[in-house]
XYZ file of C-alpha atoms in Angstrom:
541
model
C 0.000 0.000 0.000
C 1.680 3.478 -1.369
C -0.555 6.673 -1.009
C 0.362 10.270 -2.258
C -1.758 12.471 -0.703
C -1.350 16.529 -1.632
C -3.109 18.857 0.344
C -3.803 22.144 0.049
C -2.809 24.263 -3.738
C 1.273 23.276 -3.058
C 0.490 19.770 -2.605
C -1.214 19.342 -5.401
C 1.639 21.051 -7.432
C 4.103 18.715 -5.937
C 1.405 15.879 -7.356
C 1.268 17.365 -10.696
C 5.581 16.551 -10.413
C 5.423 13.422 -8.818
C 2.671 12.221 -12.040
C 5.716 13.147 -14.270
C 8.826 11.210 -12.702
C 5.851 8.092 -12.548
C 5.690 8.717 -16.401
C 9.629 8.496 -16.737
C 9.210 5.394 -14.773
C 10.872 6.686 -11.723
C 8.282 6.013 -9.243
C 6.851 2.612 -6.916
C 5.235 -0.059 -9.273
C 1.668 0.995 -7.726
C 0.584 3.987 -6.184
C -2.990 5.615 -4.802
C -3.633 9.044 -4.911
C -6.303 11.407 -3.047
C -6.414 15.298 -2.386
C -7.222 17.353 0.669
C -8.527 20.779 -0.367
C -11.687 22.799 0.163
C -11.303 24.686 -2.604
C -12.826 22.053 -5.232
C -12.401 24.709 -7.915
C -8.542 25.409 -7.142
C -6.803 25.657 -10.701
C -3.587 24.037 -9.467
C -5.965 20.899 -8.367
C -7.708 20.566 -11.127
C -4.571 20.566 -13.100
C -2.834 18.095 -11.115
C -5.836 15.790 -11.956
C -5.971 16.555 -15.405
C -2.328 15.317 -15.786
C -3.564 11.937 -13.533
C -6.567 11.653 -16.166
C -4.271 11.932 -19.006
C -1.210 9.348 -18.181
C -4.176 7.153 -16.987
C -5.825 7.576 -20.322
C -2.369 7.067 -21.993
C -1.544 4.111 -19.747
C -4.749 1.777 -20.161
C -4.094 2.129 -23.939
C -0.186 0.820 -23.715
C -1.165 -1.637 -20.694
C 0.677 -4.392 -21.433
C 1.158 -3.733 -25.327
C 4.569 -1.693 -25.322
C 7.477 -4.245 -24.111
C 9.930 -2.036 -25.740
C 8.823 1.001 -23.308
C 8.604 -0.297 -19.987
C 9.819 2.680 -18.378
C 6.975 4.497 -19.733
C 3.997 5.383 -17.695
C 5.263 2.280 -15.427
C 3.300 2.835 -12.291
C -0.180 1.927 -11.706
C -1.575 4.838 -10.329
C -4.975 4.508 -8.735
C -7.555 8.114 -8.243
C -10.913 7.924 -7.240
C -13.544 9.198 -10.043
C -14.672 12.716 -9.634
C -14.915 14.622 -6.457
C -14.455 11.126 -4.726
C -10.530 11.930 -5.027
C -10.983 15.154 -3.079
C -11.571 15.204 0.663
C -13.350 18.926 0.810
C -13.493 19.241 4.406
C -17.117 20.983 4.674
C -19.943 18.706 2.943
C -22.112 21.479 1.531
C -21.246 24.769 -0.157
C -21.596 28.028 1.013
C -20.284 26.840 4.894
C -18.886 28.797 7.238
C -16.704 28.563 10.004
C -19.384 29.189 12.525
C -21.127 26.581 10.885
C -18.356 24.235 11.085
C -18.250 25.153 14.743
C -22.508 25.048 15.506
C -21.762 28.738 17.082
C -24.741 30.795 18.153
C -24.234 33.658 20.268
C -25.669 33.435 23.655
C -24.907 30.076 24.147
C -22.265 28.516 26.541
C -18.969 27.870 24.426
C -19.733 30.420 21.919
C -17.557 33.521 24.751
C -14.298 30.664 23.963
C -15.216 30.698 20.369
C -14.963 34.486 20.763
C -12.025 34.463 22.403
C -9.872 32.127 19.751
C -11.432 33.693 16.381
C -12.838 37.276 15.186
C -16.491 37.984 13.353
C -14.652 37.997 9.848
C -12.880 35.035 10.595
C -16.029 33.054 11.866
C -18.279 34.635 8.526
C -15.453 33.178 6.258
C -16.417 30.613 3.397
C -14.673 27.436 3.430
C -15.010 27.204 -0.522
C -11.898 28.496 -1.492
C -9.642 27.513 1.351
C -8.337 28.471 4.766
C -6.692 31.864 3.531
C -3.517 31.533 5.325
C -5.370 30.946 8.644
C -4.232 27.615 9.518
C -5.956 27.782 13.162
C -8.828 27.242 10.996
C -8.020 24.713 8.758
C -7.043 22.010 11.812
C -10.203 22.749 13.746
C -12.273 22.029 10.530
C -9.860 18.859 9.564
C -9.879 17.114 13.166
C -12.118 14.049 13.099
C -15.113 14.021 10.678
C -13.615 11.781 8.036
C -14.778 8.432 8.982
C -17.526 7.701 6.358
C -16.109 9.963 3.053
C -14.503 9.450 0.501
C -11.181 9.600 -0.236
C -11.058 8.341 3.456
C -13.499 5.326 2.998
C -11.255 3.673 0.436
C -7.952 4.949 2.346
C -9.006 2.728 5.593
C -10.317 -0.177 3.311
C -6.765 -0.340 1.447
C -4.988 -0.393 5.051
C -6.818 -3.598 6.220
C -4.742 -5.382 3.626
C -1.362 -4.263 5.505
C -0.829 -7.251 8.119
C 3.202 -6.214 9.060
C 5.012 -3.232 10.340
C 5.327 -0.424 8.471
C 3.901 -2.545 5.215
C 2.055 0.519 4.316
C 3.312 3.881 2.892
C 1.927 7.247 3.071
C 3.349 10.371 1.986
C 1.566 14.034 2.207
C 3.005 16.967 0.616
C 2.287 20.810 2.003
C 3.233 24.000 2.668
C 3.824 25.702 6.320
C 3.376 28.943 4.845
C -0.389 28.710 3.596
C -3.668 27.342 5.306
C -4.948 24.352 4.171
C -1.805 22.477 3.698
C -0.101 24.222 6.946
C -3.119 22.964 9.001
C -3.568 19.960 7.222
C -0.093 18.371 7.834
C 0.540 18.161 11.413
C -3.187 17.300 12.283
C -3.838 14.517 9.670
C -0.502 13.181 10.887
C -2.106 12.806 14.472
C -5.155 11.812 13.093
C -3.857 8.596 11.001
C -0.999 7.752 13.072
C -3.091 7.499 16.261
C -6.242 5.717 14.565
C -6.713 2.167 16.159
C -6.617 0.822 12.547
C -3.130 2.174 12.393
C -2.342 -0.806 14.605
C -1.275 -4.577 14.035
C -1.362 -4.793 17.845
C -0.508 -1.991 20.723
C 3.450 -1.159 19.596
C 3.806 -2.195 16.095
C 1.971 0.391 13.754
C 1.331 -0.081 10.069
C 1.824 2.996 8.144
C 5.364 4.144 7.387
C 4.513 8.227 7.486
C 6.183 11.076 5.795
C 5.777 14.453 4.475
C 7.540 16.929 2.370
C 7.109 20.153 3.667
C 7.613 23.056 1.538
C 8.282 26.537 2.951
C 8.508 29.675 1.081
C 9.569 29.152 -2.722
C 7.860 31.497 -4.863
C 6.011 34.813 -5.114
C 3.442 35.892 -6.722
C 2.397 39.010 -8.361
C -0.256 41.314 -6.252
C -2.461 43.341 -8.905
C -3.403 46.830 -7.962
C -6.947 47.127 -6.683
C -7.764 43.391 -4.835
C -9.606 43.896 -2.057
C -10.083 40.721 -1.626
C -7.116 39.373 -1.151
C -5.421 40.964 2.619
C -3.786 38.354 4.971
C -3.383 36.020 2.217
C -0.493 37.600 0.824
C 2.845 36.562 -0.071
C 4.471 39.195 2.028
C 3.723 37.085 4.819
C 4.892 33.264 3.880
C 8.097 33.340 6.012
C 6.690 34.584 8.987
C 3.774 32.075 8.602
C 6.357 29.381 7.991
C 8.763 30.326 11.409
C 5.563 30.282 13.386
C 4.737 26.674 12.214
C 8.029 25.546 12.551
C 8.298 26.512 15.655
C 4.881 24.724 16.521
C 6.792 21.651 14.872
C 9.997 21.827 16.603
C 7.630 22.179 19.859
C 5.586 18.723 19.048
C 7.062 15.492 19.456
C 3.896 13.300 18.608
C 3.282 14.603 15.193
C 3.400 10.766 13.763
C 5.635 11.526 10.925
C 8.579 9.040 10.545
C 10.256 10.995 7.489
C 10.331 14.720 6.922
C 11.772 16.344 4.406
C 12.270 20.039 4.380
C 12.085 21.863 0.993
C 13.113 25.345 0.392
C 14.683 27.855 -2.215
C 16.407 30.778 -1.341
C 15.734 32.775 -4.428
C 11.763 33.209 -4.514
C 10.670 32.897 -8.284
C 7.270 34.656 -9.460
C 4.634 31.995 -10.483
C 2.401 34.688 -11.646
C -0.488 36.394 -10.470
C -1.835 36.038 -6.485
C -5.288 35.101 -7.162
C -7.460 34.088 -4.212
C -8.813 30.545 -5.217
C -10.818 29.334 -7.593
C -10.222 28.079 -10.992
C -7.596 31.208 -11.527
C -5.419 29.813 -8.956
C -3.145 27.998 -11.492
C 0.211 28.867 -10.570
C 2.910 28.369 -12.622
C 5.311 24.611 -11.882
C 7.926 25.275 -9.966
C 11.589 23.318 -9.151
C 11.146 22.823 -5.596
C 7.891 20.559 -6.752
C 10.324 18.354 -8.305
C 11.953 18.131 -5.283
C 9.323 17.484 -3.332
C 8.325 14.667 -5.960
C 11.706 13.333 -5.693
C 11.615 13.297 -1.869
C 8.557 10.998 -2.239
C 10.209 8.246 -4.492
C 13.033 8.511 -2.129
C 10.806 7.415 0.771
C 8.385 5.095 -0.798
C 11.610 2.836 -1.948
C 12.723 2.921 1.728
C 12.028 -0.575 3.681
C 14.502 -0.023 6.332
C 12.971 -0.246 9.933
C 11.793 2.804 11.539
C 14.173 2.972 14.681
C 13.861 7.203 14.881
C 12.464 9.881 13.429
C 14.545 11.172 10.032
C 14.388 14.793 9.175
C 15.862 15.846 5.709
C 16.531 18.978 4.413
C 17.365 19.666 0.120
C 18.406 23.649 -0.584
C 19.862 25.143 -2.652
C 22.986 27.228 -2.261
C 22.683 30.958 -2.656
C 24.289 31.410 -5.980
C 24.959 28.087 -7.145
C 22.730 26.206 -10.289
C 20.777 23.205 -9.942
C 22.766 20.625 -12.096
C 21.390 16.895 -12.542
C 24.408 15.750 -9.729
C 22.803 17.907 -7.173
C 19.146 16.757 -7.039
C 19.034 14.983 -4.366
C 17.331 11.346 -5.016
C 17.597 9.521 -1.514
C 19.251 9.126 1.631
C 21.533 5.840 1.318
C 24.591 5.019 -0.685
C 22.101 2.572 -3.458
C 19.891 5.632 -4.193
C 22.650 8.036 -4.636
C 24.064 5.436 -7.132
C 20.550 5.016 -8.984
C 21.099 8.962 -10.038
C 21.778 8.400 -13.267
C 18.256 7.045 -13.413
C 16.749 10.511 -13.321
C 18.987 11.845 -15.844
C 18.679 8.954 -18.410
C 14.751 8.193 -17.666
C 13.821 11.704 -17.756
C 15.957 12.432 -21.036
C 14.150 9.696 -22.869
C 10.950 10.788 -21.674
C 11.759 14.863 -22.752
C 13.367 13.305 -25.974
C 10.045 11.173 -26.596
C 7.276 14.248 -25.660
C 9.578 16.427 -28.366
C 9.262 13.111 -31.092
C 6.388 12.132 -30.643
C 3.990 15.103 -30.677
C 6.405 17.410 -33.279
C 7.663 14.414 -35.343
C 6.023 11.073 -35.109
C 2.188 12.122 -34.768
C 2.369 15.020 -37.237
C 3.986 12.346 -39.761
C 0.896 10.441 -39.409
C -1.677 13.118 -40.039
C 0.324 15.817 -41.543
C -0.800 15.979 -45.320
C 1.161 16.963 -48.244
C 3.674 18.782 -45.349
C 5.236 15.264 -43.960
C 4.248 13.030 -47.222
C 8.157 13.520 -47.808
C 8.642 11.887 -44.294
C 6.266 9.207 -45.754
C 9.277 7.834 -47.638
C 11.192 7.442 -44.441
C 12.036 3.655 -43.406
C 10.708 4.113 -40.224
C 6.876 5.043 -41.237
C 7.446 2.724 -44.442
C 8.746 -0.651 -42.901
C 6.219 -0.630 -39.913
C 2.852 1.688 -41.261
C 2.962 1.627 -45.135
C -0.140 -0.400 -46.263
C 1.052 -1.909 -49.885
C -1.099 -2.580 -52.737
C -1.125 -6.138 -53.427
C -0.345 -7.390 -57.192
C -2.886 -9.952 -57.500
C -5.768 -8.580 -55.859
C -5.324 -4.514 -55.992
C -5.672 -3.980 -52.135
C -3.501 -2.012 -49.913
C -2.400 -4.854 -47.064
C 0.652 -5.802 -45.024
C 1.093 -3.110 -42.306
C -1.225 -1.149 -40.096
C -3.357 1.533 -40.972
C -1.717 4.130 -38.358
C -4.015 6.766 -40.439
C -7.405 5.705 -38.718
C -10.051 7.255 -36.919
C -9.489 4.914 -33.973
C -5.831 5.481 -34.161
C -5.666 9.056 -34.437
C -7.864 9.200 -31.053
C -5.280 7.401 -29.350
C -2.149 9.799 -31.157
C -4.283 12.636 -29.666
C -4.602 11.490 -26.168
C -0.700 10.497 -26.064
C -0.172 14.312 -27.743
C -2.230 15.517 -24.485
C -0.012 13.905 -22.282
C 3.149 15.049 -24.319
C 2.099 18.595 -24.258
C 0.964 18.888 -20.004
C 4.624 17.198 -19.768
C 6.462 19.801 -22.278
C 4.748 22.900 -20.349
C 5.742 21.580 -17.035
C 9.156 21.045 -18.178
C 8.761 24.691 -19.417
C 7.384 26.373 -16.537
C 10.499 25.100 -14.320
C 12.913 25.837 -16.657
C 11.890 29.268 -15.745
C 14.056 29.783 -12.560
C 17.515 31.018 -13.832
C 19.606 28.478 -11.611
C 18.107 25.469 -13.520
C 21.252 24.489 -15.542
C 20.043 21.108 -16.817
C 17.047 22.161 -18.222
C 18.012 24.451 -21.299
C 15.433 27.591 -21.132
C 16.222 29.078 -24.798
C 15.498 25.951 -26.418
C 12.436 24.869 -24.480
C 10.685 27.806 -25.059
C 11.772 28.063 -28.587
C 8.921 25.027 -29.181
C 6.212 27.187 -27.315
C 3.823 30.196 -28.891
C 4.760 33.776 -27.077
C 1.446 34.281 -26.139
C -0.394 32.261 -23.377
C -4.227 31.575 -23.774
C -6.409 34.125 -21.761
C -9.038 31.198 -20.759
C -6.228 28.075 -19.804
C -3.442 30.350 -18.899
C -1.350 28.414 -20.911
C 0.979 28.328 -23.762
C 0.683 26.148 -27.169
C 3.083 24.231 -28.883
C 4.210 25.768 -32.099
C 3.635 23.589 -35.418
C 5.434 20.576 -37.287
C 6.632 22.792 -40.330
C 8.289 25.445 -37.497
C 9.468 22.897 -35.480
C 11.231 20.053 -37.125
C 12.014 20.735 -40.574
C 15.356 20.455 -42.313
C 17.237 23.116 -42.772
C 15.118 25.130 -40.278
C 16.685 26.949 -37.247
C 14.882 24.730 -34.509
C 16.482 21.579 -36.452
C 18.436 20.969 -33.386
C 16.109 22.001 -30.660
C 15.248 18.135 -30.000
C 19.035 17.799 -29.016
C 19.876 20.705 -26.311
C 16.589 20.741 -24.575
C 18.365 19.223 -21.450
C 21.738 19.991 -20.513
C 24.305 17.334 -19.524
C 27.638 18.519 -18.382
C 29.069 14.947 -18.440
C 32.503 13.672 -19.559
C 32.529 12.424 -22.809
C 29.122 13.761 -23.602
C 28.576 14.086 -27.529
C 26.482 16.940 -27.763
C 25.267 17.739 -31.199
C 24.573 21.494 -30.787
C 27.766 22.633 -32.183
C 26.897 21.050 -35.455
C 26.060 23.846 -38.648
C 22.460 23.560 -39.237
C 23.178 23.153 -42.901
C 24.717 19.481 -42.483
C 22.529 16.657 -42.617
C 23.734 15.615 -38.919
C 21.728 18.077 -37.160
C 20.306 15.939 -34.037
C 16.958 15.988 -35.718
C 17.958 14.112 -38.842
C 19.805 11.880 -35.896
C 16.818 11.316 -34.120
C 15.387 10.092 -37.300
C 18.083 8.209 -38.372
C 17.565 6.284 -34.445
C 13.542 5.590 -35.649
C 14.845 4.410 -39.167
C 16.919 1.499 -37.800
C 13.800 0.055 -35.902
C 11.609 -2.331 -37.789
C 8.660 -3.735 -35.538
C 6.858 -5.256 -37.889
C 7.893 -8.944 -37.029
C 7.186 -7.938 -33.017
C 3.637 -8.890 -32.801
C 2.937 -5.116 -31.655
C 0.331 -3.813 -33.218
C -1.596 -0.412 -33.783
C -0.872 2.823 -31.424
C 1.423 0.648 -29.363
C 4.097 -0.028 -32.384
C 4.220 3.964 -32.929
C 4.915 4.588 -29.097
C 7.857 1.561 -29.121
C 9.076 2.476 -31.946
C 9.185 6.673 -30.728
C 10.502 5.357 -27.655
C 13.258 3.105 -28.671
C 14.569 5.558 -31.095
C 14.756 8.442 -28.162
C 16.169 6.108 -26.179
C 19.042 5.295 -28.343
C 19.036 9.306 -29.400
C 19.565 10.656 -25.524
C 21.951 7.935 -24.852
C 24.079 8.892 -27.566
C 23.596 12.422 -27.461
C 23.679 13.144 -24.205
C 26.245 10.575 -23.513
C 24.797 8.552 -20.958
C 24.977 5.185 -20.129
C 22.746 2.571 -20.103
């Protein structure tokens, strides 16, 4: 039993990261996910399911079907349908915190009530959060849970855990906000001192750890919001010192593993919006850390003898290269580092083929019926006309209605991946990540209604001859020995590393494999940028 569970708009950021590495096929071999947030609407949750819906969409379609890929979309990860995967706190919409709290004046509690919270606070709606007012948040979250769901199936899945520590649960949050500030230290309690926590009165069941994010980012105040007052940036690292210190003064919190998670440079994300379906912030590296964190502790089986506190920052001034993110605690993890690098290379390498190259092949028209003549699409795709009875047989019709739904849902996944690579290529400090050449692939203007930006198109992109012919190779740096980077090479040669990458797709011939359909385009895009990013970005296997 693995559970992610994000709570609050930061946790289900770090999510939206954590969705990625699992596509690289970085994370556990299985893995449940639920969110805490009252704010149903919150952009940054609904995007973090949106990228769930769409490697779940994309996964179901490979299951089983892509031997050659088995890094790709690996883990099994399980969501609830529909606003089952979201624990909202209040049931019905429109609540209050005085009707959270049953407080009518005149009655005998309602002078402490007073006393602990003002009118405004007390009149505020639940619906788009705690506001930064974590005093709220863990009155509202403390018991209540028992018969809802995300919790329903949560307490189901932990009757199957019969040894120590058999089951894994990770949360991710902020200190600085409400929701996940709140959230954290009292759904800690909550689980960890649940009677069906227990195999018997010493020997608990749930391995627990968080990620706990403090201030990294800031966000843009416009000029005239009155709504938005003690929810303000301005006052994340004061929030954050006053819950650490309410941390640092608890010693039954129930976590096992905590990782702190910080930046020291505090990168814009855009606009501060208060909730709702605006709230989409831009990604952001520390998510990836946070994401990373996760992995880290979900492959840890060791026995919990003490509590383990870890802390990744960065140094003031230095860049974020792939040797510095950290990817676990023992001497075997550190060596699995290359993993990142090499998984997460194919995977960029793959997004860039398969939705500029490989799908636009397929459906392009007279712009790609030159790349119709290309081994690759001929050996495996080509349907040939038979001599004897004048119809087109032999390979599979890639060109099909049924097909071309599929291209488009693996195109959905490659572009949510491309735009989260591009949105944390942002901070300057990211040195692997090559800013200039990811954005190159990306529209200048973002669209008013998703806040987001769209891919350019196949005769822009990938071309001969054009200047983005060798975006596909420098979209990641690698500062390794020996590393054969093509982006020295004259884009007039005919070794730019797009006509490599092609070259990589033309040696594969899957027509004898018994893969059929959608599934022989994805091997085939996948072994070829496999065999590209190891050779271009010399890594090794």
């Amino acid at each position: 039993m693995k559970y992610a569970i994000g709570i609050g708009g930061t946790g289900s950021k770090c999510i939206e990261a954590l969705v990625h590495l699992c596509a690289a096929g970085l994370g556990p071999d299985k893995l449940s996910i639920f969110f805490i947030d009252p704010d149903k609407n919150n952009g940054n949750l609904n995007k973090a399911k949106e990228a769930i819906d769409s490697y779940r969409t994309c996964r179901q379609m490979l299951l089983n079907k892509t031997p050659q890929a088995q890094s790709l979309f690996k883990t099994d990860i399980q969501i609830l349908e529909g606003q089952d995967a979201i624990w909202k706190v209040y049931e019905k919409d429109g609540t209050k915190l005085r009707d959270k709290l049953l407080y009518t004046r005149g009655k005998p509690d309602a002078d402490i009530i007073d006393v602990l919270y003002t009118g405004q606070e007390l009149d505020m709606l639940l619906d788009k959060g705690f506001q930064a007012h974590p005093s709220i948040g863990a009155v509202v979250m403390t018991g209540g849970n028992e018969n809802k769901q995300p919790w329903t199936q949560f307490w189901n899945d932990l009757q199957s855990v019969d040894k120590p520590f058999g089951g894994h649960v990770f949360m991710f949050g902020s200190v600085f906000g409400g929701t996940g500030a709140s959230g954290l230290p009292t759904l800690s309690t909550v689980i960890g001192k649940d009677k069906r926590n227990y195999i018997d009165e010493n020997k608990r069941k749930i391995r627990l750890g968080a990620a706990l994010l403090l201030p990294y980012f800031t966000a843009t105040r416009k000029a005239n919001s009155p709504e938005i007052t003690t929810y303000s940036v301005d006052g994340y690292p004061l929030a954050s010192k006053a819950a650490l210190l309410y941390y640092a003064d608890k010693d039954n919190l129930g976590f096992d593993d905590i990782y702190m998670i910080g930046a020291p440079e505090r990168q814009s994300v855009g606009d501060q919006v208060k909730g709702g379906s605006l709230q989409k912030n831009d990604a952001h590296y520390a998510e990836l850390i946070a994401a990373l964190a996760s992995i880290d502790f979900f492959g840890t089986n060791t026995p919990v003898t003490s509590r383990n506190h870890f802390i990744a920052r960065k140094g003031d001034g230095s860049d974020i290269k792939w040797d510095t993110l950290p990817f676990g605690r023992s001497q075997h993890n550190l060596s699995r580092q290359n993993d990142i690098k090499r998984l997460l290379s194919i995977l960029t390498t793959f997004a860039f083929g398969f939705y500029f190259y490989a799908s636009k092949t397929v459906y392009g028209g007279f712009d790609a019926r030159s790349e119709h003549r290309q081994p690759w699409y001929r050996n495996n795709f080509e349907l040939k006309k038979s001599f004897l009875t004048g119809i087109k047989e032999g390979q599979i019709n890639i060109r099909d209605n049924a097909h071309q739904q599929g291209i488009d849902k693996i195109n959905d996944y490659c572009q949510k991946y491309l735009g989260w690579l591009k949105d944390i290529s942002n901070e300057a400090s990211m040195s692997f990540l090559n800013k200039a050449a990811i954005e190159s692939i990306f529209n200048p203007e973002r669209n008013i209604e998703t806040k987001l930006f769209s891919l350019k198109d196949y005769q822009e992109i990938i071309l001969e001859g054009s200047e983005h012919a060798r975006t596909i190779g420098v979209l990641l740096n690698h500062s390794v020995e020996g590393s054969t980077l093509k982006n020295t090479i004259p884009l007039d040669e005919k070794s730019s590393p797009f006509s490599i990458f092609r070259s990589k797709l033309n040696e594969i011939d899957l027509s004898q494999s018994g893969i059929t359909g959608l599934s022989r385009l994805v091997c085939l895009v996948y072994q070829g940028a496999e065999k590209f990013s190891l050779e271009n970005y010399g890594l090794s296997q």
